[in-house]
Amino acid sequence: MSHPVLLVIAHGSRDPRHAATVHALTQRVRAQRPGLRVETAFLEFNAPSVPRVLERLAAEGADQVVALPLLLTRAFHAKTDIPSVLREARARLPRLHIRQADVLGPSPLLNATLGRRLREAGARPGDLPRTGLVLASAGSSDPEAIAVIAEIARELRHTGWCAVRPAFASASLPRTEDAVRALRAEGVDRVAVAPYVIAPGRLPDRIAAGAEAAGADVLADVLGPAPELARLLLDRYDEARVPVGASLSA
């Protein structure tokens, strides 16, 4: 094959909206790069599984795969789960060369997607100087992942918002509703909540419920199949498939 197959690895969810959003995103990736073979697999809850897709690709004669974690931070799934699954696949399928791409975040393209979703939800540029932003992620017990979210919040503070606070739906504090109320207590006129998650599910629903309970003025949608996010997947694919220092010719 002329180019490695792009295998997008999502976590999976019992919520059918999750898989539907992942498939919509990978379809947008295909549209942005016609001719690239893009496959989707899930760690749990949804089919097909990662081993099943890799076995099928090997049986069909594929020789190279770039496995791209559909994850925003380097936490447990990126550091442990996915490498373990890929390590086992390499042992079973020695003729299939598998590279693991980097996680998606942080990236200016993710920040651009956040901005898109906030504008769609009603956040106007003229309101930013009196609007506080809650950057609400799924949460993690991994200190590296938490530090990345905090750093993104600091970066967003320089894009016009009067204040930006991180929040987490699980594992870490503060919760979304507490961050909204803290901004109100500081005298912020308006508060917007931006879920820093890719697809709908239990934790994004928890973010939305917290935003509504605390009376946030703007609640953005999840990142979803945005064109900026599809572009980012292709960037991570290109970084993984081309050795450092080599020229990207296609």
PDB file of N, CA, C and O in Angstrom, residues 76-110:
ATOM      1  N   PHE A  76      -4.099   7.554  31.176  1.00  0.00           N
ATOM      2  CA  PHE A  76      -3.951   6.097  31.279  1.00  0.00           C
ATOM      3  C   PHE A  76      -4.158   5.381  29.948  1.00  0.00           C
ATOM      4  O   PHE A  76      -3.368   4.493  29.584  1.00  0.00           O
ATOM      5  N   HIS A  77      -5.199   5.750  29.214  1.00  0.00           N
ATOM      6  CA  HIS A  77      -5.482   5.024  27.970  1.00  0.00           C
ATOM      7  C   HIS A  77      -4.353   5.199  26.956  1.00  0.00           C
ATOM      8  O   HIS A  77      -4.003   4.246  26.246  1.00  0.00           O
ATOM      9  N   ALA A  78      -3.793   6.402  26.880  1.00  0.00           N
ATOM     10  CA  ALA A  78      -2.721   6.654  25.915  1.00  0.00           C
ATOM     11  C   ALA A  78      -1.393   6.042  26.353  1.00  0.00           C
ATOM     12  O   ALA A  78      -0.593   5.611  25.518  1.00  0.00           O
ATOM     13  N   LYS A  79      -1.161   6.002  27.664  1.00  0.00           N
ATOM     14  CA  LYS A  79       0.128   5.520  28.176  1.00  0.00           C
ATOM     15  C   LYS A  79       0.160   4.015  28.406  1.00  0.00           C
ATOM     16  O   LYS A  79       1.233   3.401  28.357  1.00  0.00           O
ATOM     17  N   THR A  80      -1.012   3.421  28.672  1.00  0.00           N
ATOM     18  CA  THR A  80      -1.035   2.022  29.084  1.00  0.00           C
ATOM     19  C   THR A  80      -1.934   1.153  28.208  1.00  0.00           C
ATOM     20  O   THR A  80      -1.476   0.183  27.589  1.00  0.00           O
ATOM     21  N   ASP A  81      -3.221   1.473  28.137  1.00  0.00           N
ATOM     22  CA  ASP A  81      -4.177   0.609  27.440  1.00  0.00           C
ATOM     23  C   ASP A  81      -3.833   0.410  25.967  1.00  0.00           C
ATOM     24  O   ASP A  81      -3.720  -0.725  25.486  1.00  0.00           O
ATOM     25  N   ILE A  82      -3.707   1.519  25.247  1.00  0.00           N
ATOM     26  CA  ILE A  82      -3.473   1.405  23.806  1.00  0.00           C
ATOM     27  C   ILE A  82      -2.109   0.797  23.498  1.00  0.00           C
ATOM     28  O   ILE A  82      -2.008  -0.110  22.655  1.00  0.00           O
ATOM     29  N   PRO A  83      -1.011   1.226  24.160  1.00  0.00           N
ATOM     30  CA  PRO A  83       0.268   0.550  23.889  1.00  0.00           C
ATOM     31  C   PRO A  83       0.221  -0.952  24.145  1.00  0.00           C
ATOM     32  O   PRO A  83       0.826  -1.732  23.411  1.00  0.00           O
ATOM     33  N   SER A  84      -0.528  -1.372  25.182  1.00  0.00           N
ATOM     34  CA  SER A  84      -0.620  -2.803  25.471  1.00  0.00           C
ATOM     35  C   SER A  84      -1.339  -3.552  24.357  1.00  0.00           C
ATOM     36  O   SER A  84      -0.884  -4.625  23.904  1.00  0.00           O
ATOM     37  N   VAL A  85      -2.443  -2.987  23.889  1.00  0.00           N
ATOM     38  CA  VAL A  85      -3.199  -3.628  22.801  1.00  0.00           C
ATOM     39  C   VAL A  85      -2.346  -3.705  21.532  1.00  0.00           C
ATOM     40  O   VAL A  85      -2.328  -4.735  20.837  1.00  0.00           O
ATOM     41  N   LEU A  86      -1.634  -2.633  21.235  1.00  0.00           N
ATOM     42  CA  LEU A  86      -0.807  -2.622  20.021  1.00  0.00           C
ATOM     43  C   LEU A  86       0.394  -3.557  20.151  1.00  0.00           C
ATOM     44  O   LEU A  86       0.803  -4.198  19.169  1.00  0.00           O
ATOM     45  N   ARG A  87       0.966  -3.653  21.335  1.00  0.00           N
ATOM     46  CA  ARG A  87       2.094  -4.559  21.569  1.00  0.00           C
ATOM     47  C   ARG A  87       1.675  -6.009  21.327  1.00  0.00           C
ATOM     48  O   ARG A  87       2.394  -6.789  20.681  1.00  0.00           O
ATOM     49  N   GLU A  88       0.496  -6.373  21.816  1.00  0.00           N
ATOM     50  CA  GLU A  88      -0.002  -7.731  21.590  1.00  0.00           C
ATOM     51  C   GLU A  88      -0.270  -7.974  20.108  1.00  0.00           C
ATOM     52  O   GLU A  88      -0.006  -9.069  19.590  1.00  0.00           O
ATOM     53  N   ALA A  89      -0.779  -6.961  19.417  1.00  0.00           N
ATOM     54  CA  ALA A  89      -1.062  -7.114  17.984  1.00  0.00           C
ATOM     55  C   ALA A  89       0.226  -7.295  17.193  1.00  0.00           C
ATOM     56  O   ALA A  89       0.280  -8.108  16.255  1.00  0.00           O
ATOM     57  N   ARG A  90       1.261  -6.562  17.554  1.00  0.00           N
ATOM     58  CA  ARG A  90       2.546  -6.709  16.844  1.00  0.00           C
ATOM     59  C   ARG A  90       3.104  -8.119  17.000  1.00  0.00           C
ATOM     60  O   ARG A  90       3.698  -8.666  16.060  1.00  0.00           O
ATOM     61  N   ALA A  91       2.911  -8.695  18.191  1.00  0.00           N
ATOM     62  CA  ALA A  91       3.411 -10.049  18.419  1.00  0.00           C
ATOM     63  C   ALA A  91       2.651 -11.068  17.580  1.00  0.00           C
ATOM     64  O   ALA A  91       3.232 -12.047  17.089  1.00  0.00           O
ATOM     65  N   ARG A  92       1.354 -10.856  17.399  1.00  0.00           N
ATOM     66  CA  ARG A  92       0.529 -11.797  16.632  1.00  0.00           C
ATOM     67  C   ARG A  92       0.606 -11.570  15.130  1.00  0.00           C
ATOM     68  O   ARG A  92       0.367 -12.481  14.344  1.00  0.00           O
ATOM     69  N   LEU A  93       0.911 -10.309  14.734  1.00  0.00           N
ATOM     70  CA  LEU A  93       0.894  -9.931  13.317  1.00  0.00           C
ATOM     71  C   LEU A  93       2.233  -9.304  12.952  1.00  0.00           C
ATOM     72  O   LEU A  93       2.337  -8.103  12.682  1.00  0.00           O
ATOM     73  N   PRO A  94       3.300 -10.093  12.933  1.00  0.00           N
ATOM     74  CA  PRO A  94       4.648  -9.525  12.765  1.00  0.00           C
ATOM     75  C   PRO A  94       4.878  -8.827  11.431  1.00  0.00           C
ATOM     76  O   PRO A  94       5.798  -7.997  11.322  1.00  0.00           O
ATOM     77  N   ARG A  95       4.075  -9.118  10.425  1.00  0.00           N
ATOM     78  CA  ARG A  95       4.273  -8.469   9.126  1.00  0.00           C
ATOM     79  C   ARG A  95       3.573  -7.115   9.030  1.00  0.00           C
ATOM     80  O   ARG A  95       3.748  -6.390   8.047  1.00  0.00           O
ATOM     81  N   LEU A  96       2.793  -6.796  10.037  1.00  0.00           N
ATOM     82  CA  LEU A  96       2.069  -5.524  10.049  1.00  0.00           C
ATOM     83  C   LEU A  96       2.844  -4.530  10.921  1.00  0.00           C
ATOM     84  O   LEU A  96       2.964  -4.719  12.130  1.00  0.00           O
ATOM     85  N   HIS A  97       3.357  -3.482  10.283  1.00  0.00           N
ATOM     86  CA  HIS A  97       4.124  -2.465  11.008  1.00  0.00           C
ATOM     87  C   HIS A  97       3.141  -1.432  11.575  1.00  0.00           C
ATOM     88  O   HIS A  97       2.427  -0.770  10.816  1.00  0.00           O
ATOM     89  N   ILE A  98       3.115  -1.311  12.906  1.00  0.00           N
ATOM     90  CA  ILE A  98       2.151  -0.449  13.574  1.00  0.00           C
ATOM     91  C   ILE A  98       2.890   0.658  14.323  1.00  0.00           C
ATOM     92  O   ILE A  98       3.728   0.374  15.177  1.00  0.00           O
ATOM     93  N   ARG A  99       2.574   1.905  13.989  1.00  0.00           N
ATOM     94  CA  ARG A  99       3.094   3.048  14.734  1.00  0.00           C
ATOM     95  C   ARG A  99       1.956   3.673  15.531  1.00  0.00           C
ATOM     96  O   ARG A  99       0.843   3.810  15.029  1.00  0.00           O
ATOM     97  N   GLN A 100       2.244   4.082  16.752  1.00  0.00           N
ATOM     98  CA  GLN A 100       1.243   4.798  17.545  1.00  0.00           C
ATOM     99  C   GLN A 100       1.487   6.290  17.418  1.00  0.00           C
ATOM    100  O   GLN A 100       2.573   6.786  17.742  1.00  0.00           O
ATOM    101  N   ALA A 101       0.486   7.009  16.956  1.00  0.00           N
ATOM    102  CA  ALA A 101       0.585   8.467  16.847  1.00  0.00           C
ATOM    103  C   ALA A 101       0.387   9.106  18.216  1.00  0.00           C
ATOM    104  O   ALA A 101      -0.051   8.469  19.177  1.00  0.00           O
ATOM    105  N   ASP A 102       0.717  10.384  18.288  1.00  0.00           N
ATOM    106  CA  ASP A 102       0.555  11.122  19.528  1.00  0.00           C
ATOM    107  C   ASP A 102      -0.922  11.436  19.766  1.00  0.00           C
ATOM    108  O   ASP A 102      -1.738  11.414  18.838  1.00  0.00           O
ATOM    109  N   VAL A 103      -1.254  11.752  21.011  1.00  0.00           N
ATOM    110  CA  VAL A 103      -2.617  12.198  21.326  1.00  0.00           C
ATOM    111  C   VAL A 103      -2.872  13.550  20.662  1.00  0.00           C
ATOM    112  O   VAL A 103      -1.950  14.214  20.179  1.00  0.00           O
ATOM    113  N   LEU A 104      -4.097  13.984  20.657  1.00  0.00           N
ATOM    114  CA  LEU A 104      -4.479  15.171  19.895  1.00  0.00           C
ATOM    115  C   LEU A 104      -4.054  16.481  20.563  1.00  0.00           C
ATOM    116  O   LEU A 104      -3.740  17.461  19.892  1.00  0.00           O
ATOM    117  N   GLY A 105      -4.098  16.512  21.885  1.00  0.00           N
ATOM    118  CA  GLY A 105      -3.838  17.783  22.552  1.00  0.00           C
ATOM    119  C   GLY A 105      -2.488  17.855  23.218  1.00  0.00           C
ATOM    120  O   GLY A 105      -1.817  16.827  23.400  1.00  0.00           O
ATOM    121  N   PRO A 106      -2.095  19.071  23.535  1.00  0.00           N
ATOM    122  CA  PRO A 106      -2.754  20.338  23.200  1.00  0.00           C
ATOM    123  C   PRO A 106      -2.456  20.739  21.760  1.00  0.00           C
ATOM    124  O   PRO A 106      -1.470  20.309  21.179  1.00  0.00           O
ATOM    125  N   SER A 107      -3.307  21.592  21.198  1.00  0.00           N
ATOM    126  CA  SER A 107      -3.123  22.036  19.826  1.00  0.00           C
ATOM    127  C   SER A 107      -3.938  23.299  19.573  1.00  0.00           C
ATOM    128  O   SER A 107      -5.072  23.404  20.054  1.00  0.00           O
ATOM    129  N   PRO A 108      -3.399  24.236  18.797  1.00  0.00           N
ATOM    130  CA  PRO A 108      -4.199  25.402  18.391  1.00  0.00           C
ATOM    131  C   PRO A 108      -5.473  25.007  17.650  1.00  0.00           C
ATOM    132  O   PRO A 108      -6.474  25.733  17.713  1.00  0.00           O
ATOM    133  N   LEU A 109      -5.452  23.864  16.964  1.00  0.00           N
ATOM    134  CA  LEU A 109      -6.648  23.430  16.248  1.00  0.00           C
ATOM    135  C   LEU A 109      -7.756  23.020  17.223  1.00  0.00           C
ATOM    136  O   LEU A 109      -8.944  23.198  16.930  1.00  0.00           O
ATOM    137  N   LEU A 110      -7.389  22.480  18.366  1.00  0.00           N
ATOM    138  CA  LEU A 110      -8.401  22.189  19.386  1.00  0.00           C
ATOM    139  C   LEU A 110      -8.969  23.484  19.954  1.00  0.00           C
ATOM    140  O   LEU A 110     -10.182  23.598  20.173  1.00  0.00           O
TER     141      LEU A 110
END
